[in-house]
Amino acid sequence: MDPDPGLDASPGPSIHVDIMSLRGSRCVVLQSFLLHTTSSLKSFSMSCSVRAKTRLGMESNPSVHEVLNTFDTLSEILLLLPPEETYKLILVSKRWLQIISSPFFRHAYLAIWKPNFHLIGFFISNTSYVGKKHVERVRRPRSESSMPLLSTSSLGDEVETSGALKKLGYYIDSSTGVLLCGRHPKAYYLWDPVTRKQHKIPRHRVHFEEVCMSLITEDCPVEGFSYKVVRGECVSYAAHSSKVRVEIYSSKTTTWSYSELACNEAVSLTPWTAGRVIKGVVYWHATGGKVAIYDTEDEEKRIDVIKLPKTFNYDEQVLGESSDGCLQYGWSNKSVMEIWKLEKVGEVLEWTIQFKVNFKAMWRLNPVESARFSTRTKETQLLAFFNQNSDSVFIRCDSHICVFDTKTQRVEEVQYQGRGSSFVWDYCKVLPYFQLSWPCSSSSLLEEGNI
């Protein structure tokens, strides 16, 4: 890192560390750390020395041990390291663990480095079991789980075999690994897969027959973990209403707040469809081939709608977040898949196509996988996006789930544990379940003090 402007940029003091003075695993971890960051340590030692001379009126030449034990200086050094290196350093000492696990460090780190997400598995959601009037609702067979998980990880295996999901109702949404689930309209829960703790959300005040729901989580450096649960009422499009009733539960206030959002045109949300939350803004599917946009921090209490670029009945449609934090929209039919991105051009939001692929051409480039999956007799469809990723998407062929790389055009099957062949896939939504790998809070997300 460059020294402060106007300060003496002469070479800093040389750094010598007696590695053998450290014990056990600390020796190996710290040695690796110093090999990666020697130049950074020199720069920061020089900067620290200059600060000491400026503040104390005398020249200081701190040792590397003093530098590594300074909270601000060590934090600045650790911010330079990639996630795969930094998270290992919690083994060095309790001091380093305290720094790396602090909300201030996590907040600063995520502002510099792209979050890393780990795929736990895929939830299978059959919306015919939830919502609707009781006489119209399909009864779920007892042999079928209310929230089946196709596990792709050891954590997913543990969650599935523990039986914890059986008590939580149906899948609704997730954010950074925290699950929102429940049995509409009786009860909603949050569940943390790491601590295996659940928290029942207080009963809502207003009854909506059909809803769209989303979960928003935040990790503030001062206030710690907090969340919002957003419920939007879905009414018949025939009503031609330009208002949407919403109710938001905030963990900060521990209460539900009711609002009526105004729209400049008739709007009707599509019930029980998977929306997307990007930086506190909720995106929900709306009837008529549109997306409803609701900023939960906007004091004007309005909801906007924008027409999707292409919509046809019975096509697969999914929403996601791009690498640069924009809304992605994907659709597919029997032969083609397209991915679009919503960007602001001047003061106007516009859709721009990112790529288009013909499934037959895609499988010709992947002959081994094509032969294994019998793609000539079975349809291919778009399933979902990765978290904050524009380069890959999930696709499905029969009960096989694959990753399609948009740059290399390669297809790779995702191995999962579960009875994928037992589902009627055409009537189910397959929702990838991601957890924020690192940095995340070291304490329980659902501790009493945080909810």
Coordinates of C-alpha atoms in Angstrom, one line a residue:
M1 CA 0.0 0.0 0.0
D2 CA 1.3 3.5 -0.9
P3 CA 2.4 5.7 2.1
D4 CA 0.4 8.8 2.9
P5 CA 1.0 11.7 0.5
G6 CA 3.7 14.1 1.6
L7 CA 5.3 11.6 4.0
D8 CA 8.9 10.3 3.7
A9 CA 8.8 7.2 1.5
S10 CA 12.2 5.9 2.4
P11 CA 12.4 2.1 2.9
G12 CA 10.9 0.8 6.1
P13 CA 12.7 -1.3 8.7
S14 CA 13.6 -4.9 7.7
I15 CA 11.4 -7.5 9.3
H16 CA 12.8 -10.5 11.1
V17 CA 10.6 -13.0 12.9
D18 CA 11.7 -15.9 15.0
I19 CA 9.2 -18.4 13.6
M20 CA 10.4 -21.1 16.0
S21 CA 9.3 -19.0 19.0
L22 CA 5.7 -19.8 18.0
R23 CA 4.2 -23.1 18.9
G24 CA 2.2 -25.8 17.2
S25 CA 0.0 -24.9 14.3
R26 CA 0.6 -21.2 14.9
C27 CA 4.1 -21.6 13.5
V28 CA 2.9 -23.0 10.2
V29 CA 0.0 -20.7 9.7
L30 CA 1.9 -17.5 10.6
Q31 CA 4.9 -18.5 8.4
S32 CA 2.6 -19.0 5.4
F33 CA 1.0 -15.7 6.2
L34 CA 4.3 -13.8 6.4
L35 CA 5.5 -15.4 3.1
H36 CA 2.4 -14.0 1.4
T37 CA 2.5 -10.5 3.0
T38 CA 6.2 -9.6 3.6
S39 CA 6.0 -6.6 1.3
S40 CA 2.7 -5.5 2.9
L41 CA 4.2 -5.8 6.4
K42 CA 7.1 -3.6 5.4
S43 CA 4.8 -0.9 4.0
F44 CA 2.5 -1.0 7.0
S45 CA 5.5 -1.0 9.5
M46 CA 6.8 2.1 7.8
S47 CA 3.4 3.7 7.9
C48 CA 3.0 2.7 11.5
S49 CA 6.4 4.1 12.3
V50 CA 5.6 7.4 10.6
R51 CA 2.3 7.7 12.5
A52 CA 4.1 7.0 15.8
K53 CA 6.7 9.8 15.0
T54 CA 3.9 12.2 14.0
R55 CA 1.7 11.6 17.1
L56 CA 4.4 11.3 19.8
G57 CA 6.9 13.7 18.5
M58 CA 9.7 11.1 18.5
E59 CA 10.8 8.4 16.0
S60 CA 9.6 4.9 16.6
N61 CA 10.8 1.6 15.1
P62 CA 8.2 -1.0 16.1
S63 CA 9.0 -4.7 15.7
V64 CA 6.8 -6.9 13.6
H65 CA 5.3 -8.4 16.8
E66 CA 4.1 -4.9 17.8
V67 CA 2.7 -4.3 14.3
L68 CA 0.8 -7.6 14.4
N69 CA -0.7 -6.8 17.8
T70 CA -2.0 -3.4 16.7
F71 CA -5.8 -3.8 15.9
D72 CA -6.0 -1.2 13.1
T73 CA -2.7 -2.1 11.4
L74 CA -3.4 -5.9 11.5
S75 CA -6.9 -5.3 10.2
E76 CA -5.5 -3.4 7.3
I77 CA -3.0 -6.1 6.5
L78 CA -5.7 -8.9 6.7
L79 CA -8.0 -6.9 4.4
L80 CA -5.4 -7.4 1.6
L81 CA -5.6 -11.2 1.8
P82 CA -8.1 -13.3 -0.2
P83 CA -10.8 -15.3 1.7
E84 CA -9.0 -18.7 1.2
E85 CA -6.0 -17.3 3.2
T86 CA -7.6 -15.1 5.7
Y87 CA -10.1 -17.5 7.3
K88 CA -7.2 -19.9 8.2
L89 CA -5.5 -17.2 10.3
I90 CA -8.1 -17.5 13.1
L91 CA -5.8 -20.4 14.3
V92 CA -2.9 -18.0 15.1
S93 CA -4.2 -16.6 18.3
K94 CA -7.3 -15.5 20.2
R95 CA -6.4 -11.9 19.3
W96 CA -6.5 -12.7 15.6
L97 CA -9.7 -14.7 16.0
Q98 CA -11.3 -11.7 17.7
I99 CA -10.2 -9.3 15.0
I100 CA -11.3 -11.5 12.0
S101 CA -14.6 -12.4 13.7
S102 CA -15.5 -8.8 14.6
P103 CA -18.5 -7.2 12.8
F104 CA -16.3 -4.2 11.8
F105 CA -13.8 -6.4 10.0
R106 CA -16.5 -8.5 8.3
H107 CA -18.2 -5.4 7.0
A108 CA -14.9 -3.9 5.7
Y109 CA -13.8 -7.2 4.2
L110 CA -17.1 -7.7 2.2
A111 CA -16.8 -4.1 0.9
I112 CA -13.5 -5.1 -0.8
W113 CA -13.8 -8.8 -1.6
K114 CA -16.6 -10.6 -3.4
P115 CA -18.6 -12.8 -1.0
N116 CA -18.0 -16.5 -1.3
F117 CA -21.1 -18.8 -1.3
H118 CA -21.2 -22.5 -0.6
L119 CA -23.9 -24.6 -2.2
I120 CA -25.6 -26.7 0.5
G121 CA -28.2 -28.3 -1.8
F122 CA -31.5 -27.8 -3.6
F123 CA -34.9 -27.4 -2.0
I124 CA -37.9 -28.8 -3.9
S125 CA -40.9 -26.6 -3.6
N126 CA -44.4 -27.7 -4.6
T127 CA -46.6 -24.6 -4.4
S128 CA -49.7 -26.6 -4.9
Y129 CA -49.4 -27.6 -1.2
V130 CA -49.4 -24.0 0.1
G131 CA -51.6 -21.0 -0.2
K132 CA -55.0 -21.1 -2.0
K133 CA -58.2 -21.8 -0.4
H134 CA -58.5 -24.9 1.7
V135 CA -60.9 -26.6 -0.8
E136 CA -58.5 -26.0 -3.7
R137 CA -55.3 -26.9 -2.0
V138 CA -53.7 -30.3 -2.8
R139 CA -53.1 -32.5 0.2
R140 CA -49.4 -33.6 0.5
P141 CA -48.9 -37.3 0.8
R142 CA -47.5 -38.3 4.2
S143 CA -44.7 -40.2 2.5
E144 CA -43.5 -36.9 1.0
S145 CA -41.4 -34.4 3.0
S146 CA -42.8 -30.9 3.3
M147 CA -39.3 -29.4 2.6
P148 CA -37.2 -32.0 0.7
L149 CA -33.6 -31.2 0.3
L150 CA -31.3 -32.6 -2.4
S151 CA -28.0 -32.3 -0.6
T152 CA -24.8 -31.4 -2.4
S153 CA -22.5 -31.0 0.7
S154 CA -21.7 -32.6 4.1
L155 CA -23.7 -29.9 5.8
G156 CA -26.7 -30.6 3.6
D157 CA -26.3 -34.3 4.5
E158 CA -26.3 -33.5 8.2
V159 CA -29.3 -31.2 7.9
E160 CA -31.3 -33.7 6.0
T161 CA -30.6 -36.6 8.3
S162 CA -31.1 -34.6 11.5
G163 CA -34.9 -34.4 10.8
A164 CA -34.9 -30.7 11.7
L165 CA -36.6 -29.6 8.5
K166 CA -39.6 -31.7 9.3
K167 CA -40.7 -29.3 12.0
L168 CA -40.3 -26.1 9.9
G169 CA -43.1 -26.4 7.4
Y170 CA -42.5 -25.4 3.8
Y171 CA -39.6 -23.5 2.2
I172 CA -40.3 -19.8 1.5
D173 CA -37.0 -18.0 1.0
S174 CA -33.4 -17.9 2.2
S175 CA -30.6 -15.3 2.6
T176 CA -26.9 -16.0 3.3
G177 CA -27.9 -19.5 4.6
V178 CA -30.7 -18.4 7.0
L179 CA -34.0 -20.1 6.1
L180 CA -37.4 -18.5 6.0
C181 CA -40.1 -21.3 6.2
G182 CA -43.4 -22.0 7.8
R183 CA -47.0 -23.0 7.3
H184 CA -49.1 -20.2 5.8
P185 CA -50.8 -18.4 7.4
K186 CA -50.3 -19.9 10.8
A187 CA -46.6 -19.5 11.6
Y188 CA -43.3 -18.5 10.1
Y189 CA -39.8 -19.4 11.3
L190 CA -36.2 -18.5 10.7
W191 CA -33.7 -21.3 10.9
D192 CA -29.8 -21.2 11.0
P193 CA -28.2 -24.4 9.6
V194 CA -25.0 -23.9 11.5
T195 CA -26.4 -23.6 15.0
R196 CA -29.6 -25.6 14.2
K197 CA -31.6 -23.0 16.1
Q198 CA -35.0 -21.8 15.0
H199 CA -36.9 -18.6 15.9
K200 CA -40.6 -18.2 15.5
I201 CA -41.6 -14.9 14.1
P202 CA -44.5 -13.1 15.9
R203 CA -47.9 -13.5 14.4
H204 CA -48.6 -11.1 11.6
R205 CA -51.4 -8.5 12.0
V206 CA -53.1 -8.5 8.6
H207 CA -54.4 -11.7 6.9
F208 CA -53.5 -12.1 3.2
E209 CA -55.1 -15.1 1.4
E210 CA -52.3 -15.3 -1.2
V211 CA -48.8 -13.8 -0.7
C212 CA -45.3 -13.3 -2.0
M213 CA -42.7 -13.4 0.7
S214 CA -39.0 -12.4 0.9
L215 CA -36.3 -12.5 3.5
I216 CA -33.8 -9.6 3.9
T217 CA -30.7 -10.1 6.2
E218 CA -28.2 -7.5 7.2
D219 CA -24.9 -7.7 9.2
C220 CA -24.2 -4.2 10.5
P221 CA -20.8 -3.5 12.1
V222 CA -22.4 -1.7 15.0
E223 CA -25.8 -3.4 15.5
G224 CA -24.9 -6.9 14.3
F225 CA -27.3 -9.3 12.6
S226 CA -30.8 -8.2 11.8
Y227 CA -33.5 -9.2 9.3
K228 CA -36.8 -8.2 7.7
V229 CA -39.6 -10.5 6.5
V230 CA -41.6 -8.9 3.7
R231 CA -45.2 -10.1 2.8
G232 CA -46.9 -8.8 -0.2
E233 CA -50.6 -9.5 -0.9
C234 CA -51.5 -11.1 -4.2
V235 CA -55.0 -10.3 -5.6
S236 CA -56.7 -11.0 -8.8
Y237 CA -55.5 -9.0 -11.8
A238 CA -59.1 -8.5 -12.8
A239 CA -59.4 -6.1 -9.8
H240 CA -57.2 -3.6 -11.8
S241 CA -55.8 -2.2 -8.5
S242 CA -52.9 0.2 -8.5
K243 CA -52.1 -0.5 -4.9
V244 CA -50.3 -3.4 -3.2
R245 CA -50.7 -4.1 0.5
V246 CA -47.5 -5.2 2.3
E247 CA -46.5 -6.0 5.8
I248 CA -42.9 -6.0 7.1
Y249 CA -41.6 -7.6 10.2
S250 CA -38.3 -6.0 11.5
S251 CA -36.1 -7.7 14.1
K252 CA -34.9 -4.2 15.1
T253 CA -38.4 -3.1 16.2
T254 CA -39.8 -6.6 16.8
T255 CA -43.1 -5.5 15.3
W256 CA -45.0 -5.8 12.0
S257 CA -45.7 -2.6 10.0
Y258 CA -48.4 -2.3 7.5
S259 CA -48.3 -0.2 4.3
E260 CA -50.2 0.4 1.1
L261 CA -47.8 0.8 -1.9
A262 CA -48.9 3.0 -4.8
C263 CA -48.1 2.1 -8.4
N264 CA -48.5 4.2 -11.5
E265 CA -50.4 1.3 -13.2
A266 CA -52.5 -1.7 -12.4
V267 CA -50.4 -4.4 -10.7
S268 CA -51.0 -7.9 -9.4
L269 CA -48.3 -10.0 -7.8
T270 CA -47.9 -13.6 -8.7
P271 CA -48.4 -15.7 -5.5
W272 CA -45.8 -18.1 -4.2
T273 CA -43.2 -17.4 -6.8
A274 CA -39.5 -17.1 -6.0
G275 CA -38.5 -13.4 -5.9
R276 CA -35.0 -11.8 -5.4
V277 CA -33.6 -9.4 -2.9
I278 CA -30.7 -7.2 -4.0
K279 CA -29.3 -4.6 -1.6
G280 CA -32.6 -4.2 0.3
V281 CA -34.7 -4.0 -2.9
V282 CA -37.3 -6.8 -3.4
Y283 CA -38.1 -8.0 -6.9
W284 CA -41.3 -10.1 -7.3
H285 CA -43.0 -11.6 -10.3
A286 CA -46.2 -9.9 -11.4
T287 CA -48.9 -10.9 -13.8
G288 CA -48.8 -9.7 -17.3
G289 CA -45.1 -10.6 -17.8
K290 CA -43.8 -7.9 -15.4
V291 CA -41.5 -7.6 -12.4
A292 CA -42.6 -5.5 -9.4
I293 CA -39.8 -3.5 -7.7
Y294 CA -40.1 -2.5 -4.1
D295 CA -37.4 -0.6 -2.2
T296 CA -38.1 -1.4 1.5
E297 CA -36.1 1.8 2.6
D298 CA -38.1 4.1 0.4
E299 CA -40.2 6.4 2.5
E300 CA -42.5 7.3 -0.5
K301 CA -44.3 3.9 -0.1
R302 CA -44.4 3.1 -3.8
I303 CA -43.9 0.0 -6.0
D304 CA -42.8 0.1 -9.6
V305 CA -43.2 -2.4 -12.4
I306 CA -41.2 -3.1 -15.5
K307 CA -42.0 -5.3 -18.4
L308 CA -39.9 -8.4 -18.8
P309 CA -38.1 -8.7 -22.2
K310 CA -39.7 -12.0 -23.2
T311 CA -42.5 -13.9 -21.6
F312 CA -44.6 -16.8 -22.9
N313 CA -46.9 -19.2 -21.1
Y314 CA -45.4 -22.3 -19.7
D315 CA -41.8 -21.1 -20.1
E316 CA -39.4 -21.3 -17.2
Q317 CA -38.6 -17.9 -15.7
V318 CA -36.1 -17.2 -12.9
L319 CA -34.6 -14.1 -11.3
G320 CA -31.1 -13.6 -9.9
E321 CA -28.3 -11.2 -9.1
S322 CA -25.4 -10.5 -11.4
S323 CA -21.8 -10.2 -10.4
D324 CA -22.1 -6.4 -10.4
G325 CA -25.3 -6.3 -8.3
C326 CA -27.9 -6.0 -11.0
L327 CA -31.1 -8.0 -11.5
Q328 CA -30.8 -10.9 -13.9
Y329 CA -33.8 -12.5 -15.7
G330 CA -33.6 -15.8 -17.4
W331 CA -36.2 -17.8 -19.4
S332 CA -36.2 -21.0 -21.4
N333 CA -38.5 -23.1 -23.6
K334 CA -37.9 -26.5 -25.2
S335 CA -35.2 -25.3 -27.5
V336 CA -33.7 -21.9 -26.3
M337 CA -32.4 -20.2 -23.1
E338 CA -31.8 -16.5 -22.8
I339 CA -30.3 -14.4 -19.9
W340 CA -31.0 -10.7 -19.6
K341 CA -29.7 -8.0 -17.2
L342 CA -31.6 -4.9 -15.9
E343 CA -29.3 -1.9 -16.0
K344 CA -29.8 1.8 -15.6
V345 CA -29.0 3.7 -18.8
G346 CA -29.1 7.4 -17.8
E347 CA -32.1 7.6 -15.6
V348 CA -34.0 4.7 -17.3
L349 CA -33.9 1.0 -16.5
E350 CA -33.4 -1.1 -19.6
W351 CA -33.0 -4.8 -20.3
T352 CA -29.8 -5.9 -22.1
I353 CA -29.3 -9.5 -23.3
Q354 CA -26.3 -11.3 -21.9
F355 CA -26.3 -14.5 -23.9
K356 CA -28.6 -16.8 -25.8
V357 CA -28.0 -20.5 -26.3
N358 CA -29.7 -23.2 -28.3
F359 CA -30.0 -26.4 -26.2
K360 CA -29.3 -28.7 -29.2
A361 CA -26.1 -26.8 -30.0
M362 CA -25.1 -26.8 -26.3
W363 CA -25.4 -30.6 -26.1
R364 CA -23.5 -31.1 -29.3
L365 CA -20.6 -29.4 -27.6
N366 CA -21.0 -31.8 -24.6
P367 CA -21.4 -35.2 -26.3
V368 CA -20.5 -37.4 -23.3
E369 CA -23.1 -35.7 -21.0
S370 CA -25.6 -35.7 -23.9
A371 CA -25.4 -39.5 -24.3
R372 CA -25.6 -40.1 -20.5
F373 CA -28.8 -37.9 -20.1
S374 CA -30.6 -39.1 -23.2
T375 CA -31.1 -35.4 -24.3
R376 CA -32.8 -36.4 -27.5
T377 CA -35.8 -37.7 -25.7
K378 CA -35.8 -35.4 -22.6
E379 CA -36.3 -31.7 -22.4
T380 CA -33.7 -29.3 -21.0
Q381 CA -34.8 -26.2 -19.0
L382 CA -33.3 -23.4 -17.0
L383 CA -33.5 -23.9 -13.2
A384 CA -31.8 -21.0 -11.3
F385 CA -28.9 -18.6 -11.1
F386 CA -25.9 -18.8 -8.9
N387 CA -25.6 -16.2 -6.1
Q388 CA -24.0 -12.9 -7.5
N389 CA -22.6 -14.8 -10.5
S390 CA -23.1 -14.0 -14.2
D391 CA -20.9 -16.8 -15.6
S392 CA -22.9 -19.9 -14.7
V393 CA -26.5 -21.1 -14.4
F394 CA -28.2 -24.3 -13.2
I395 CA -30.1 -26.3 -15.8
R396 CA -32.0 -29.5 -15.6
C397 CA -32.5 -32.5 -17.9
D398 CA -35.0 -35.0 -16.4
S399 CA -33.8 -35.5 -12.8
H400 CA -30.2 -34.5 -13.6
I401 CA -29.1 -31.0 -12.4
C402 CA -26.1 -29.5 -14.2
V403 CA -24.0 -26.3 -14.2
F404 CA -23.7 -24.6 -17.6
D405 CA -20.7 -22.3 -18.0
T406 CA -21.8 -19.4 -20.3
K407 CA -18.1 -18.7 -21.3
T408 CA -16.8 -22.2 -22.1
Q409 CA -20.2 -23.6 -23.1
R410 CA -19.4 -26.7 -20.9
V411 CA -22.0 -28.7 -18.9
E412 CA -21.1 -30.4 -15.7
E413 CA -23.5 -32.5 -13.6
V414 CA -24.1 -31.7 -10.0
Q415 CA -24.0 -34.7 -7.8
Y416 CA -26.7 -34.7 -5.1
Q417 CA -28.1 -37.0 -2.4
G418 CA -31.8 -37.5 -2.4
R419 CA -34.7 -39.1 -4.3
G420 CA -34.7 -36.8 -7.2
S421 CA -36.5 -39.3 -9.4
S422 CA -39.5 -39.4 -7.1
F423 CA -40.6 -35.9 -7.8
V424 CA -42.9 -34.7 -10.5
W425 CA -40.4 -32.1 -11.7
D426 CA -42.8 -30.2 -14.0
Y427 CA -44.9 -29.2 -10.9
C428 CA -42.0 -28.3 -8.7
K429 CA -39.6 -25.4 -8.3
V430 CA -36.0 -26.3 -7.7
L431 CA -34.3 -23.7 -5.5
P432 CA -30.6 -23.7 -4.8
Y433 CA -29.7 -23.2 -1.2
F434 CA -26.5 -21.2 -0.6
Q435 CA -24.6 -20.3 2.6
L436 CA -22.2 -17.4 2.9
S437 CA -18.9 -19.3 3.4
W438 CA -16.8 -16.5 4.9
P439 CA -16.7 -14.0 6.5
C440 CA -19.8 -14.6 8.5
S441 CA -20.8 -14.0 12.1
S442 CA -19.0 -16.3 14.5
S443 CA -21.9 -16.1 16.9
S444 CA -25.4 -17.5 16.4
L445 CA -27.4 -15.5 14.0
L446 CA -30.5 -16.3 16.0
E447 CA -29.2 -15.5 19.5
E448 CA -31.7 -13.9 21.8
G449 CA -29.9 -10.6 21.6
N450 CA -30.1 -10.5 17.8
I451 CA -33.8 -11.3 17.3

